[in-house]
Amino acid sequence: MDSVGKSIHGAKYECLLFDMDDTLYPMSTGLNLACRKNIEGFMLQHLHMEGAEVPRLCLELYKEYGTTMAGLKALGYEFDNDEFHAYVHGRLPYEVLKPDPALRNLLLSLPQKRKIIFTNADKAHTAQVLSRLGLEDCFEGIICFETLNPPLEPVADCNDVLDHGDTVLAGGASQANATGLSLTDGRSFSSKSRVLCKPSLEAIKAAIRTANIDPNKTIFFDDSVRNIASGKAAGLHTVIVGSSTLVPGADHALRSIHNIKEALPEIWEGEGGQIVQVIQPSAVATVILA
C-alpha cells in the first residue's frame, strides 16, 4: 500500500503533465545517444540513405520537425511506424535505467490525482522505461505516439483501451473513438501521413483535449526548450527540467525532477495549505490512451 497526498480543495493545479525521456531520468544515462544511433542505423539499412549524410540529416530533421521520424515522413519516406519503433527502441540498453524509489515516493506524494505522461515515444518504449524506473503505477494515463497518430484500421474496443476499474483518461468517446484520437476538424493521422508530435502546438492542444484538462490548472514538465515554448503558447504552466535557468516560455526551472518539492512548494498547497494523506493500493496499472 502506498501513501498518496490528496488536497482537500482549492489547489492551484489540478493536473501534472510529464514528459518522460530525459525528464524522469537524466540524459546522462546515454539512452538518448543510443536512440539516435539506432535511428541512424534505420536510415542506413531500411531507407538506404547515403551514409555520410545520415548523422547531419538525422539531427536537422529532429530540430525542424520535433522527431527525426516526423521529418522523414515529411520528406516523403514511407515505412511502417511499428517497424521503425521496434528497430530504434528494441535495441536500447534499458538496463542502464534503475528503479528510482525517491522519485516514486515524490510522485505518490503529489496531492493532484491527475498525473499524466505526455511523450513522443511509442507505448512499448514508454512501458519499458516506466517499468525500469519503478514508476508504472504512478500515473493516471499516458499520451504517446499511438495516441496522436492512430492507425486508420480499427483497434481494440475503446473501453478496453481507456478503462481500468474507475480510471478513465480523456472522458470517453467524445475524446477518442475506435480508431484513436479524432481531431476537431475531422482529420486523422495514419502511418502514411505526417506525424503529429511535440513541439507542434497542434500536438499540445490535441493532448489537452485528449486528457480533458484545463491548461490554466495544469503544469507541464519537459526537458525540451521548444516543447516548453509550445506548452506555454497552449496556456499551460511550464517547468523546464534539466536546467537551473529559465528558458523562453518557462515559469520554473528544475535541475532535476527530484527538486520539485523544493522549487515548487505551491503544488502541495491546497485550501489553507492542508493536505490529507490517504492510502491507495500500489498495483494500479497506468492506462495508455492509444
Phi, psi and omega in degrees: 000141181242145177272127183238129178282138179220121180285148185284318177183161172081016179292150179294324182242140177255338184217143174241125184250120186244128161293166183247292186294131181065012174242308178279345173219156185283153178298337182296349176296336181087001182294324180298313180295319179297322178296317179297320179297322178292323177297317178299321177297321178295318179298323180287310189277325185259331181254355175053046180273160180295123187304317184294335184268343189299309181302316180296313182294321179304313181289319181295319179293322177299314181293325184279321190245357180098321171220152177297323179302314179299321179294319178297319178295320180295329178281353177102002177289132179248128178201161182283129182300317181294323178295319178299310182295322179297321180288314186287317183264333183293344182253009183284147179278072184299341181297345178288342178272129182242155176305140182239081183297330179295315179292321178302311180297323179296313180297320181288341179276347181297132182288340181287126178292326186268109175229121190229138173275135175229103186228153173280348184287163177280167188292328180294315178296317180300314180297320180296314182295311182298323179294315180297326180277350183074030185243012189297339181251017183266355186233146177293322183192178184227130169253114187228192183305312183294334178297312185268349181226062182288152175290158178289331181287146178300143176250195182301159179310136185305320182295328178292329182278319189273327191265141168213098186065237180266004184269122176228119177265122174100357170076024171092200191293342178293338180259331182218154178231193187295344179255011179102212185288133174241119181285161187295335180271008174089357181281152171228165185237133180240179182295341183261003177249180182297154181269130176267120183202164170297146011266017179305131177298326177298321179293319179298314181293324177296320178295320178298317178293316183299316181278351179057054182245157175268111183301330180292343180240025181235137178245132190247123180253126181205151179269351185266127178300319181293320179295321178297316180299318179291322178299318178294319178298332179275358176098006180279152164284142191230146178225120175276128183253138181096008180222142178265358180239148180292149175239165180306126179093350182270135175272332181218161176228134178236125174296324179218149177299337180290349182266014184304310188295322180288320186274331185230063180297338181296341178298328182270359184269119174250200178296116182073009179069017183269134178234130180256131178272129177236160182254134182226142177302144184278336188264058177257119184288147175280134181275128175260117178269105183207000000 
